[in-house]
Coordinates of C-alpha atoms in Angstrom, one line a residue:
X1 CA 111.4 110.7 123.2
X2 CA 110.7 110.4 119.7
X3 CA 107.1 109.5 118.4
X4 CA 106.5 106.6 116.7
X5 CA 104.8 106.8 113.2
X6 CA 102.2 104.5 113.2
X7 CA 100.0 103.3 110.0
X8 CA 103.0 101.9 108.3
X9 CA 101.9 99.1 106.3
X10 CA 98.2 100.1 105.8
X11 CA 98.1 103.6 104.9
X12 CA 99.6 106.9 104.4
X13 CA 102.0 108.1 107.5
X14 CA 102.7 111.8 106.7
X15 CA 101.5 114.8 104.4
X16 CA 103.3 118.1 103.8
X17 CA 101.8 121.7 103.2
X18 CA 101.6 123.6 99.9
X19 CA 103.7 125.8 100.7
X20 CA 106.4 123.3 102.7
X21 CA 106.4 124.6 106.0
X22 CA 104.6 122.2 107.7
X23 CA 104.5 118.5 107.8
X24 CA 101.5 116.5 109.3
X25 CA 102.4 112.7 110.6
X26 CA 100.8 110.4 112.6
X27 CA 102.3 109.1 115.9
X28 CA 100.8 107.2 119.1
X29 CA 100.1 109.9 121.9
X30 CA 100.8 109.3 125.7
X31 CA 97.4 107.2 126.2
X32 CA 98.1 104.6 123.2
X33 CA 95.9 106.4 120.5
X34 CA 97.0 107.1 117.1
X35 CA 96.9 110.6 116.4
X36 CA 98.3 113.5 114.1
X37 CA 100.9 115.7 115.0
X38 CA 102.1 118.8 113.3
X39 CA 106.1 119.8 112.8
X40 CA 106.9 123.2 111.5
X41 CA 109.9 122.3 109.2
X42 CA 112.1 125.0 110.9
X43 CA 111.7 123.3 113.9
X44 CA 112.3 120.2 115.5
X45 CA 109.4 119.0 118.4
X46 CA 106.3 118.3 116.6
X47 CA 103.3 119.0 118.5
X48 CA 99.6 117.1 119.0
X49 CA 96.4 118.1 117.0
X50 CA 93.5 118.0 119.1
X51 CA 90.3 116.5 118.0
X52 CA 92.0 114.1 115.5
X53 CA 92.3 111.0 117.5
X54 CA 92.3 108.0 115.2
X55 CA 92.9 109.6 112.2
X56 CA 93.8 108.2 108.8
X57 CA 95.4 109.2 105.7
X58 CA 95.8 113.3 106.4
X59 CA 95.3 115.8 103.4
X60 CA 95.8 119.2 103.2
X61 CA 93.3 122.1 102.0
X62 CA 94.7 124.5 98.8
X63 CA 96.0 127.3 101.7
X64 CA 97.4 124.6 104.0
X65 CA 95.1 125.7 106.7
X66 CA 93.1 123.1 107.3
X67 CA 93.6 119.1 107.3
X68 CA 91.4 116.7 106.3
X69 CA 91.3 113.2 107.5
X70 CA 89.6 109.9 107.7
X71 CA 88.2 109.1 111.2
X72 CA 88.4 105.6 112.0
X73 CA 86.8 106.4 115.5
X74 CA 83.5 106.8 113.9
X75 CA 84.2 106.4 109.8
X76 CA 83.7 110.2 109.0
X77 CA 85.3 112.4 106.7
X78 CA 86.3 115.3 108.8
X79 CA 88.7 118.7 108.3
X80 CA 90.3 120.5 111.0
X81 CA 92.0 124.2 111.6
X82 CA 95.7 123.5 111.6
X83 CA 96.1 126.0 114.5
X84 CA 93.2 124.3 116.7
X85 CA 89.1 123.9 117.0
X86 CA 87.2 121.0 116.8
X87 CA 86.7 119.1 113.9
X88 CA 84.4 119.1 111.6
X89 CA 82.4 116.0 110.0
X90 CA 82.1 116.2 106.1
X91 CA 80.3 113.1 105.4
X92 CA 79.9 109.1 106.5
X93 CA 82.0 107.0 105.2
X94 CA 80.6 103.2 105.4
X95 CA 84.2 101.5 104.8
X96 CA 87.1 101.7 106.9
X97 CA 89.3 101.4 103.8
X98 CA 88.7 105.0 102.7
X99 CA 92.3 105.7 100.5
X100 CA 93.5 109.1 100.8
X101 CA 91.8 112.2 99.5
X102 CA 92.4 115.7 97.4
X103 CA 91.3 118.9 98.0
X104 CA 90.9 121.2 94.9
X105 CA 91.3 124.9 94.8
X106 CA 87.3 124.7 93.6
X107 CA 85.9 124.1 96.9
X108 CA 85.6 120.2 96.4
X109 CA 87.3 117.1 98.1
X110 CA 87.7 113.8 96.2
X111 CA 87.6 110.4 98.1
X112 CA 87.9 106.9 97.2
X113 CA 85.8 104.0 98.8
X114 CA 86.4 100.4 97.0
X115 CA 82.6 99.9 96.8
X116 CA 81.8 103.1 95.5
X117 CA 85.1 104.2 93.6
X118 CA 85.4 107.9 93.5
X119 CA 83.5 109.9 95.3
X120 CA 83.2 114.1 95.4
X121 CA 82.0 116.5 98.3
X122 CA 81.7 119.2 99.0
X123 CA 84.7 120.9 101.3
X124 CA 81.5 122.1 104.1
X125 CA 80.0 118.7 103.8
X126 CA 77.1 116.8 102.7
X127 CA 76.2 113.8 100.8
X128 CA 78.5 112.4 98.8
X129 CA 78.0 111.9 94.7
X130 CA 79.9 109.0 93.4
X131 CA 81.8 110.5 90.1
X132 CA 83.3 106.5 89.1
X133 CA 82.1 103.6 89.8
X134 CA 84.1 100.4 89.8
X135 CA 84.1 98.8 86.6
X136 CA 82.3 95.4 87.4
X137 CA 84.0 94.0 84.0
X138 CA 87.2 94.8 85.6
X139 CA 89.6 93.0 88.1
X140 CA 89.9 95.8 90.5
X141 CA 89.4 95.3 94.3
X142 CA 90.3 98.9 95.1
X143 CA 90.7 102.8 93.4
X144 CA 93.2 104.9 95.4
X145 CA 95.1 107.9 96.2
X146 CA 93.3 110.4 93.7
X147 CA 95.2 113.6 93.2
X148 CA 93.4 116.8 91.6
X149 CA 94.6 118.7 88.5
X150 CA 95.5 122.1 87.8
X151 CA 91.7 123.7 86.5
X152 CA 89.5 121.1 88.4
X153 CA 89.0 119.8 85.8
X154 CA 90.3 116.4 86.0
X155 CA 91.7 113.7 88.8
X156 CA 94.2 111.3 88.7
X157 CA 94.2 108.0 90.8
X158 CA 95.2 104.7 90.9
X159 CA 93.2 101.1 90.8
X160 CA 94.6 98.1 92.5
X161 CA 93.6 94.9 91.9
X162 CA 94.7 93.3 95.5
X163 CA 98.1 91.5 94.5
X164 CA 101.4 93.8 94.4
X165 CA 101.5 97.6 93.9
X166 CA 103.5 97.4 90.8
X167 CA 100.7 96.0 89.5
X168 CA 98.8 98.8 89.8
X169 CA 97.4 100.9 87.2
X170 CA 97.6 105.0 86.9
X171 CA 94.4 106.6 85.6
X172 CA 93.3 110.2 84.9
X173 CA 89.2 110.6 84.9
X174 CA 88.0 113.9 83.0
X175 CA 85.3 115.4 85.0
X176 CA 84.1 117.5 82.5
X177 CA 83.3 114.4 80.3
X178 CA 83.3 111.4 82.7
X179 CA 85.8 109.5 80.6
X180 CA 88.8 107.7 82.0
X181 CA 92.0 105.9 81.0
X182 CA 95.0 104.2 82.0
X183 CA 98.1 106.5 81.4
X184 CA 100.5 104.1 83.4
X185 CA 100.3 100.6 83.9
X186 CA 102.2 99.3 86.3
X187 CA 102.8 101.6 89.8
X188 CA 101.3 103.1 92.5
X189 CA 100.1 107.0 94.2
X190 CA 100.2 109.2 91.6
X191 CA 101.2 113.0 92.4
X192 CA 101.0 115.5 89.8
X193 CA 103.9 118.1 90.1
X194 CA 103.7 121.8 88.9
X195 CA 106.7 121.3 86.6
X196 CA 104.6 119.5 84.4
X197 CA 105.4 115.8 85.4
X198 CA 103.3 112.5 87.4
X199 CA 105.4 110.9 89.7
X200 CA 104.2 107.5 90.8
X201 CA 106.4 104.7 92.7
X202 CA 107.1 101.5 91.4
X203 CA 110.0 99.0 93.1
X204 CA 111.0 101.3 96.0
X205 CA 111.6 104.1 93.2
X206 CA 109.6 107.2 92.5
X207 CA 109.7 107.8 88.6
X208 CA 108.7 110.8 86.8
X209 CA 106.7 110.6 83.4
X210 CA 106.0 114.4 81.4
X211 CA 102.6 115.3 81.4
X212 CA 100.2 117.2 79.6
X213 CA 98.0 118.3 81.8
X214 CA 95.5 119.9 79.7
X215 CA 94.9 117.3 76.9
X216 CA 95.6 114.4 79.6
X217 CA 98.1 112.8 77.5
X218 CA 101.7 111.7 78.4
X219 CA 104.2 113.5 76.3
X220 CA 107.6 111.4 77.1
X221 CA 109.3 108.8 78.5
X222 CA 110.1 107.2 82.4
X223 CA 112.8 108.5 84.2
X224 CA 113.7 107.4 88.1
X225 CA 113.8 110.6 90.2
X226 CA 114.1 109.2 93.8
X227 CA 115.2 106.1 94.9
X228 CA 115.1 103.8 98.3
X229 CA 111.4 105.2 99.2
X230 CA 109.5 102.9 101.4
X231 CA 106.3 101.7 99.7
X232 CA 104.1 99.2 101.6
X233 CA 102.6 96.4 100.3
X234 CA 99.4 97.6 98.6
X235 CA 100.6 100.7 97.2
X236 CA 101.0 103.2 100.1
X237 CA 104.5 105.0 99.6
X238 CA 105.7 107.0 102.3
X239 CA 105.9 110.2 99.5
X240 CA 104.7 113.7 99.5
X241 CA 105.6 117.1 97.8
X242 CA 104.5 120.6 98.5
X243 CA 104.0 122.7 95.2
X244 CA 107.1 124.9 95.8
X245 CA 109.0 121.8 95.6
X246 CA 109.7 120.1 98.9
X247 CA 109.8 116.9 99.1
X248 CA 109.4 114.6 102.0
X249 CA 109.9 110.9 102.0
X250 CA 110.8 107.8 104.6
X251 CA 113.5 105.8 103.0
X252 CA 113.4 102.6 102.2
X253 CA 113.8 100.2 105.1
X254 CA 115.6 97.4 103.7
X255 CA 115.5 95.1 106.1
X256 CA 113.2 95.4 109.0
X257 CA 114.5 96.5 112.6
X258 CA 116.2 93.9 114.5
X259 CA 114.5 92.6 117.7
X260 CA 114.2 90.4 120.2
X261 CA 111.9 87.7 122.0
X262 CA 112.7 88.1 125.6
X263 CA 111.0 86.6 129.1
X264 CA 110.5 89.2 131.4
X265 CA 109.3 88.7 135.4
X266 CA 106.6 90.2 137.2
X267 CA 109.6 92.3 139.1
X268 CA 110.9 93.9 135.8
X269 CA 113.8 91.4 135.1
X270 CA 114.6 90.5 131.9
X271 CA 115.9 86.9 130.4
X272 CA 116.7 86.7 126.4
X273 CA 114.9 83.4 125.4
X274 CA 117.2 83.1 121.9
X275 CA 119.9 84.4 120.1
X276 CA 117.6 84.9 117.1
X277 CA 116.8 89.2 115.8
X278 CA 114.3 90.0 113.5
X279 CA 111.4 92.3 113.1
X280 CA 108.5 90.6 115.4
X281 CA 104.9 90.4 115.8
X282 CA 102.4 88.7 118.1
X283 CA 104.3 86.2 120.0
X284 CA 102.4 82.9 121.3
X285 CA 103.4 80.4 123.9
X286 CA 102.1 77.4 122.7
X287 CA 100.0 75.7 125.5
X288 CA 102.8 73.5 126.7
X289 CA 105.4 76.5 126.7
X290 CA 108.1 74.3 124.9
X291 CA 107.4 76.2 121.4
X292 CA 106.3 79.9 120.6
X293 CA 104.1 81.1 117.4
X294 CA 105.2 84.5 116.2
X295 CA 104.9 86.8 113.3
X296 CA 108.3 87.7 111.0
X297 CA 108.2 90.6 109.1
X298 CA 110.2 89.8 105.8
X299 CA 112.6 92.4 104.4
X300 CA 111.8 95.5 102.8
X301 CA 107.9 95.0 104.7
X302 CA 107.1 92.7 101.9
X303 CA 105.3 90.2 103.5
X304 CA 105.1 88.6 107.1
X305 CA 104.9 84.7 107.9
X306 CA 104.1 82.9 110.8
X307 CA 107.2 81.1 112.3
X308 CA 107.5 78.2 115.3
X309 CA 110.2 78.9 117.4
X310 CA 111.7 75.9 119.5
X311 CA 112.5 77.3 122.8
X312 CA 115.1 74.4 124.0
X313 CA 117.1 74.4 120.8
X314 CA 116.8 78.0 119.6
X315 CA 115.3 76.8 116.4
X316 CA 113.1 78.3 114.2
X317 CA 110.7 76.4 111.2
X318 CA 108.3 78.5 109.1
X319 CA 104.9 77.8 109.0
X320 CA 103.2 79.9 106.2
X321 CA 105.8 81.2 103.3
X322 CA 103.9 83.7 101.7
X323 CA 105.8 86.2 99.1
X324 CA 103.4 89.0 99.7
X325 CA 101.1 88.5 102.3
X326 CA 100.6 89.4 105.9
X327 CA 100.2 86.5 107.8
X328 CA 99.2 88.0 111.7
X329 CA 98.3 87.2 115.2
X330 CA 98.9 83.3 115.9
X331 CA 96.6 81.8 118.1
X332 CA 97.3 78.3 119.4
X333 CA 94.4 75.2 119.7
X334 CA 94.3 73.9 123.3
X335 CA 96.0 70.5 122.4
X336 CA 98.7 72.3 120.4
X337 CA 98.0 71.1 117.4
X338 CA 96.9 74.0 115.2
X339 CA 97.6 77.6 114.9
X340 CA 94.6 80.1 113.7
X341 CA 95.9 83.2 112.5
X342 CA 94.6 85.7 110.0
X343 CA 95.8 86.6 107.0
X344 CA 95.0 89.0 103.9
X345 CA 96.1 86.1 101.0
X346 CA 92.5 86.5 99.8
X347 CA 93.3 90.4 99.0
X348 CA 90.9 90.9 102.6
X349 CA 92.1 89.7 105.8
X350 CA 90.5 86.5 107.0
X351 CA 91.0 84.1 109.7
X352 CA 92.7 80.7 108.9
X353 CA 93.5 77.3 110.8
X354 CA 96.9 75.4 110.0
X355 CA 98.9 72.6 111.5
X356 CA 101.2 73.3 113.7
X357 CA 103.5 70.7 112.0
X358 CA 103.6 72.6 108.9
X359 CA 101.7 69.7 107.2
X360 CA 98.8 70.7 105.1
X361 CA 97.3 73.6 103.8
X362 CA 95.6 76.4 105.8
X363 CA 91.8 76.4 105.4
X364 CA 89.7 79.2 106.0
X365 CA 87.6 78.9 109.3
X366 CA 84.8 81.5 108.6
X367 CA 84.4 83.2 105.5
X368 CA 83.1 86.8 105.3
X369 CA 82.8 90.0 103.6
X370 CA 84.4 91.7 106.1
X371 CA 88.1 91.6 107.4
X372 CA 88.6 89.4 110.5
X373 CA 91.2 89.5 112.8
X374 CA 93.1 88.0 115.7
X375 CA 91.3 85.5 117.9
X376 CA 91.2 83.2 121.2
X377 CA 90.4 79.7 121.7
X378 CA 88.1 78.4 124.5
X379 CA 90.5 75.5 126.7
X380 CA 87.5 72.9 125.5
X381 CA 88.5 74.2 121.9
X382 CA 85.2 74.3 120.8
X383 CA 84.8 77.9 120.9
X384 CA 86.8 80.7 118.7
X385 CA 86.7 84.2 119.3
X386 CA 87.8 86.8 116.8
X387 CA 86.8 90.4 115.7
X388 CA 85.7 91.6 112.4
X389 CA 85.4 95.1 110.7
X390 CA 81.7 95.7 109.8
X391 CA 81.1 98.7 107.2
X392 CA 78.4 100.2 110.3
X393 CA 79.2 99.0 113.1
X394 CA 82.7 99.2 113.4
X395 CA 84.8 96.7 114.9
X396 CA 82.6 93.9 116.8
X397 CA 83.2 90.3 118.3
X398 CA 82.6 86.9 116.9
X399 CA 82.4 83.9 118.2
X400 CA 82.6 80.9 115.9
X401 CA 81.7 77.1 117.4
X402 CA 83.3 74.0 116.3
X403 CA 80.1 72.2 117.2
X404 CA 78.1 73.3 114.3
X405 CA 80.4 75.3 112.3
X406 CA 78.9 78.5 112.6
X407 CA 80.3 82.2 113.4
X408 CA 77.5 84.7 115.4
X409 CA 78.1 87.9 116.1
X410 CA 79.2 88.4 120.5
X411 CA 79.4 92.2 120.2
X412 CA 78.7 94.6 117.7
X413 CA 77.8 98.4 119.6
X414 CA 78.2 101.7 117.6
X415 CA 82.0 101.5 119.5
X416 CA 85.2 99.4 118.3
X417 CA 85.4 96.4 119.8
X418 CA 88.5 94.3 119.5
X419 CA 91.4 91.7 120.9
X420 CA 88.7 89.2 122.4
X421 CA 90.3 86.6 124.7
X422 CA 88.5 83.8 126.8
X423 CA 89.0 83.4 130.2
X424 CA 90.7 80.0 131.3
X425 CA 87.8 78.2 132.3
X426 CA 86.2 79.9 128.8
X427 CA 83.3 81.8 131.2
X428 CA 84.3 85.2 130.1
X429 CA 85.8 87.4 127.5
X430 CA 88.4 90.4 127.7
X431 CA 88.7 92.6 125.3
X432 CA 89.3 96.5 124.4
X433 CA 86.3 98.7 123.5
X434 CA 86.7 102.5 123.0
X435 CA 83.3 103.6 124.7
X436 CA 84.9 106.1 126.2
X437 CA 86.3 107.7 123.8
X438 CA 89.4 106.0 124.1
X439 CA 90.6 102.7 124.4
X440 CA 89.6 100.7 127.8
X441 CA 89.9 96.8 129.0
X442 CA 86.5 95.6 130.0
X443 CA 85.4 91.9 130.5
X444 CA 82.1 90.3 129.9
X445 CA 80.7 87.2 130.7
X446 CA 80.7 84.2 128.2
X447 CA 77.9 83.6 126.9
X448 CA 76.3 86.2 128.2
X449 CA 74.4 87.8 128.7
X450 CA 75.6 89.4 131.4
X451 CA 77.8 93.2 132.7
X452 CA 80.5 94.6 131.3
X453 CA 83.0 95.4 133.9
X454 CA 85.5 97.8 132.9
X455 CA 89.2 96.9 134.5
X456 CA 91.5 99.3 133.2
X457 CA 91.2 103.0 134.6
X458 CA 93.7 105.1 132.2
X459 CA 93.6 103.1 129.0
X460 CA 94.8 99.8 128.1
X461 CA 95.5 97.1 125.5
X462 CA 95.9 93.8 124.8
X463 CA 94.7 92.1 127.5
X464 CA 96.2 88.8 128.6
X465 CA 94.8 86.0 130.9
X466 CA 96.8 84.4 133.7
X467 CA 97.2 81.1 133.7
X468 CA 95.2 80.3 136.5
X469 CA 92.3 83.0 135.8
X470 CA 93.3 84.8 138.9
X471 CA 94.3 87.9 137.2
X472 CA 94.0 89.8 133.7
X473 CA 96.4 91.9 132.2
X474 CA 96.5 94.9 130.0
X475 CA 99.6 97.3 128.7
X476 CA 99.3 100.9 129.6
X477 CA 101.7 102.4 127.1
X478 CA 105.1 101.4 128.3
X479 CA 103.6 99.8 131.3
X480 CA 102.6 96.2 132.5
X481 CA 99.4 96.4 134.5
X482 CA 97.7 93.2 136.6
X483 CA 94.5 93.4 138.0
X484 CA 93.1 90.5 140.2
X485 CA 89.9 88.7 139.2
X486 CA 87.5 87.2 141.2
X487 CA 84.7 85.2 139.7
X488 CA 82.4 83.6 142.3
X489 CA 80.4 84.5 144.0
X490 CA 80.1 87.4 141.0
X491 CA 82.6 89.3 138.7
X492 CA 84.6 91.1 141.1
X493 CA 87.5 93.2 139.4
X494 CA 90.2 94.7 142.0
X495 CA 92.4 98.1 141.7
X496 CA 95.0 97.9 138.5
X497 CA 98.8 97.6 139.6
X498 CA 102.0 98.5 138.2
X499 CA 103.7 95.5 138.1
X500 CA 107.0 96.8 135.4
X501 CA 107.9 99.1 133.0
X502 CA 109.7 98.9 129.8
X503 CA 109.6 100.4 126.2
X504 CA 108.5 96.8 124.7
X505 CA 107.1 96.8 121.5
X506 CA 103.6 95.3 120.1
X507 CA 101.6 92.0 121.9
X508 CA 102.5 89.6 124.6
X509 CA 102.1 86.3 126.2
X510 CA 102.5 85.2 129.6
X511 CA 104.3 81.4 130.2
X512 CA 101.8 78.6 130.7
X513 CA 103.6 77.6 134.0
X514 CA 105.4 80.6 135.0
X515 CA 105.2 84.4 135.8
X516 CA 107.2 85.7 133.2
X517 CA 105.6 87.5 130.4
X518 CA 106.9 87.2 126.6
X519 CA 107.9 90.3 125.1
X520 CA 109.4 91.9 122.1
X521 CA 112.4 94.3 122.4
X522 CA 114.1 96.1 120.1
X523 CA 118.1 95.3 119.6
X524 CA 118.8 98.3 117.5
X525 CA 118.1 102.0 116.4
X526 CA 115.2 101.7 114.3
X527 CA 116.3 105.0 112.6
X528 CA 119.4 103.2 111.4
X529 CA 117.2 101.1 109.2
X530 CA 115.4 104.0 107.9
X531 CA 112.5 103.0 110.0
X532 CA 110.6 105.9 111.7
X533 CA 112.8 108.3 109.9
X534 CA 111.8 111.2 107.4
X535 CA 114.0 112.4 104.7
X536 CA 113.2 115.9 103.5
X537 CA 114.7 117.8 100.5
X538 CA 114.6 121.7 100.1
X539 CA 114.4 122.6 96.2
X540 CA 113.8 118.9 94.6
X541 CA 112.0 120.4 91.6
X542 CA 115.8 121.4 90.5
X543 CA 116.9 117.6 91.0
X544 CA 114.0 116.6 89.0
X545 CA 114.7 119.3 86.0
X546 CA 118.4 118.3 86.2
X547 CA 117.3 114.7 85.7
X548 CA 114.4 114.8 83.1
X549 CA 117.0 116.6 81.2
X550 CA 119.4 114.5 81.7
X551 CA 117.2 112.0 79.9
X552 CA 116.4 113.5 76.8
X553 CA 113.1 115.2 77.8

């Protein structure tokens, strides 16, 4: 079975050696946790990295023998041996959004933190020294995907103000002098190639632009070298070359992969609710069952809305119709009349509340520094509970209270904390914590304070209610897990139980008045789309001669 790349619209999903024999990408292991695998590129089974659960945006050292990577586990900076040992912690990083990272031939590493802009340290660790800090004259939410020069002398990276990546800019700092420029305006992830070129993605295309390196300048015109490469909203293409000249890209998607909603029993049988396919997320029953809330994921991954989907007459109305934003993880009122759902339209991901009618605009509920996500309502609806991404603490749980209109914090430990969801009579709160070390289903009492009881034995996520508060539960990779619940005379969790299998993709729901759970199936071949599929080209620096010539270089 294939392993499925994960980090596709917020980061960076794959990384290739110097010298192109082996390429790094990040898939979901066994027990549900994102981590990097390594394929050599004569062969065809890539296989686990230990100690790099969690990892984000994976860089390689100048001899390709080590990997760097950004751990959201604990927000470190850490490098590991390619051929095994534990890893090693660099530095804190105090944001989650830490965007890619170089590695010079000097014994240096180059991050990026949007508070702090660049940041250099030292490739055996230590304390950071910010080298650029965000302009506060300037517009720019974000500097990105820096990319060290021949020498050491200088870096390139990109700033991003929040809205498309085509309206990024490409910038080259000197770090002998501290000055810095735009070369580029417009485009996204600069790479610096050894034939004397940036490349930088713009539209789905990478283009090339001659470069000279030494005096910083640019020395000739645009040319497209690769087209159809997938380049998620934000900036983060799905590109990578090794200095010999392989190159290794995902395609561009196009549309998204087809799927399907689909009701599925507690003995495994499966019922196709429409005749609708597209590419779902985070399907709601709405509390009468008639209707169902769901992400869409619009073509190419530019955006995702929320959508109502009438169950009786197979009929679907949008509710949000944004051109590029994600618009995630409905969450239905108790009297079905509003949907909650978070959204980054802002340029950071906060949660909103909307009609369900599709009348009226969406209001913020809670504003915050932070990004929110996802959420529960209590039945009485005056309780909301939703998790937020705290620069220290990690992932914690929120509660915010219709009664007063205030948001305080449920739980914010050293661990993540995520996908809060109250219990039917709104006395206690599931939810997935990674105290462990890996992620676990635990429920606590509501509000508090009170245990923690952990329910799931061999990981878990997303933890649903049942209707009747009998029962809780949780995915186990491809399987459906129940666990009974019982409350009085004290919480009283029994043994987890296999209740179906299936390779269903993303969240769930469970039917108001029935024992069938909502899931999301895929219709198609994802790889025919393009989708979890790397292309990989042996010799591109001849294309890329053959075509700057072509153009008059």
């Amino acid at each position: 079975k294939g392993h499925e790349f994960w980090l596709l619209s917020i980061g960076y999903s794959f990384t290739i050696s110097p010298d192109g024999k082996n390429i790094i990408y990040g898939a979901e292991n066994e027990e549900g946790v994102n981590q990097l695998y390594i394929r050599r590129i004569d062969q065809l089974e890539g296989m686990p990295i230990n100690n790099t659960e969690g990892a984000l945006h994976p860089f390689f050292s100048p001899n390709g023998k080590e990997l760097g990577f950004y751990s959201s586990m604990d927000r470190k900076l850490k490098k590991v041996r390619i051929d095994g040992g534990p890893a090693q912690t660099l530095c804190d990083l105090d944001f989650t959004g830490s965007y890619m990272s170089t590695w010079g031939d000097d014994g240096t590493i180059i991050t990026t933190n949007p508070d702090s802009g660049l940041l250099r340290i030292s490739a055996s660790g230590g304390i950071p020294e910010v080298i650029l800090r965000p302009d506060s004259g300037k517009s720019y939410a974000y500097y990105r995907k820096p990319e060290m020069l021949p020498g050491n002398k200088a870096v390139l990276y990109m700033t991003w103000d929040g809205n498309t990546y085509d309206e990024g800019n490409i910038n080259v700092l000197s770090l002998e002098t501290g000055e810095s420029k735009i070369l580029i305006r417009g485009g996204t992830n600069p790479f610096y190639s050894p034939t004397g070129h940036i490349l930088f993605g713009r539209s789905g295309t990478y283009w090339a632009v001659p470069f000279d390196a030494k005096r910083l300048e640019i020395t000739g015109d645009l040319v497209p070298v690769c087209e159809e490469v997938t380049i998620w909203p934000g900036g983060y293409s799905q590109f990578d070359i090794s200095t010999n000249g392989t190159l290794v890209y995902m395609p561009g998607v196009g549309e998204a992969p087809k799927q399907a909603l689909v009701l599925v029993g507690r003995n495994g049988v499966e019922t196709q609710i429409s005749d609708k396919k597209h590419s779902y997320e985070n399907p709601r029953f709405s509390p009468d069952g008639t209707e169902v809330a769901v992400s869409i994921r619009g073509e190419g991954f530019s955006n995702t809305n929320i959508w109502i989907h009438g169950i009786a007459r197979d009929i679907e109305t949008p509710l949000t119709a944004s051109e590029n934003d994600f618009n995630l993880m409905p969450s239905w009122t108790p009297d079905g009349q509003y949907v909650t759902f978070h959204s980054n339209q802002s340029g950071t991901y906060q949660i909103y509340l909307i009609r369900a009618d599709g009348t009226g605009e969406a209001e913020l509920l809670w504003p915050s520094e932070n990004p929110q996500y996802g959420g529960s309502w209590s039945n009485d609806r005056t309780l909301f509970a939703f998790y937020e991404d705290h620069p220290t603490t990690g992932l914690d749980i929120w509660i915010y209270s219709t009664r007063d209109d205030t948001a305080t914090v449920f739980l914010n430990t050293p661990n993540n904390e995520s996908y809060p969801i109250f219990s039917p009579d709104g006395k206690w709160i599931a939810y997935r914590s990674n105290q462990t070390g890996k992620g676990e289903i635990y429920i606590t009492p509501c509000p508090g304070p009170g245990p923690r009881e952990q329910i799931s034995t061999q990981g878990g996520g997303v933890p649903v209610w049942a209707p009747d508060g009998r029962e809780l539960f949780y995915r186990e990779s491809d399987k459906m897990m129940a666990v009974s619940i019982e409350t009085e005379p004290s919480l009283k969790p029994g043994i987890p139980e296999l209740l179906f299998e299936g390779e269903y993709i993303g969240t769930y729901d469970i039917h108001p008045n029935s024992n069938r759970f909502l899931m999301i199936k895929s219709v198609e071949d994802e790889s025919e789309s393009g989708f979890n599929q790397i292309n990989i080209v042996l010799n591109w620096f001849e294309v890329l001669n053959e075509k700057m010539a072509g153009a008059g270089e």
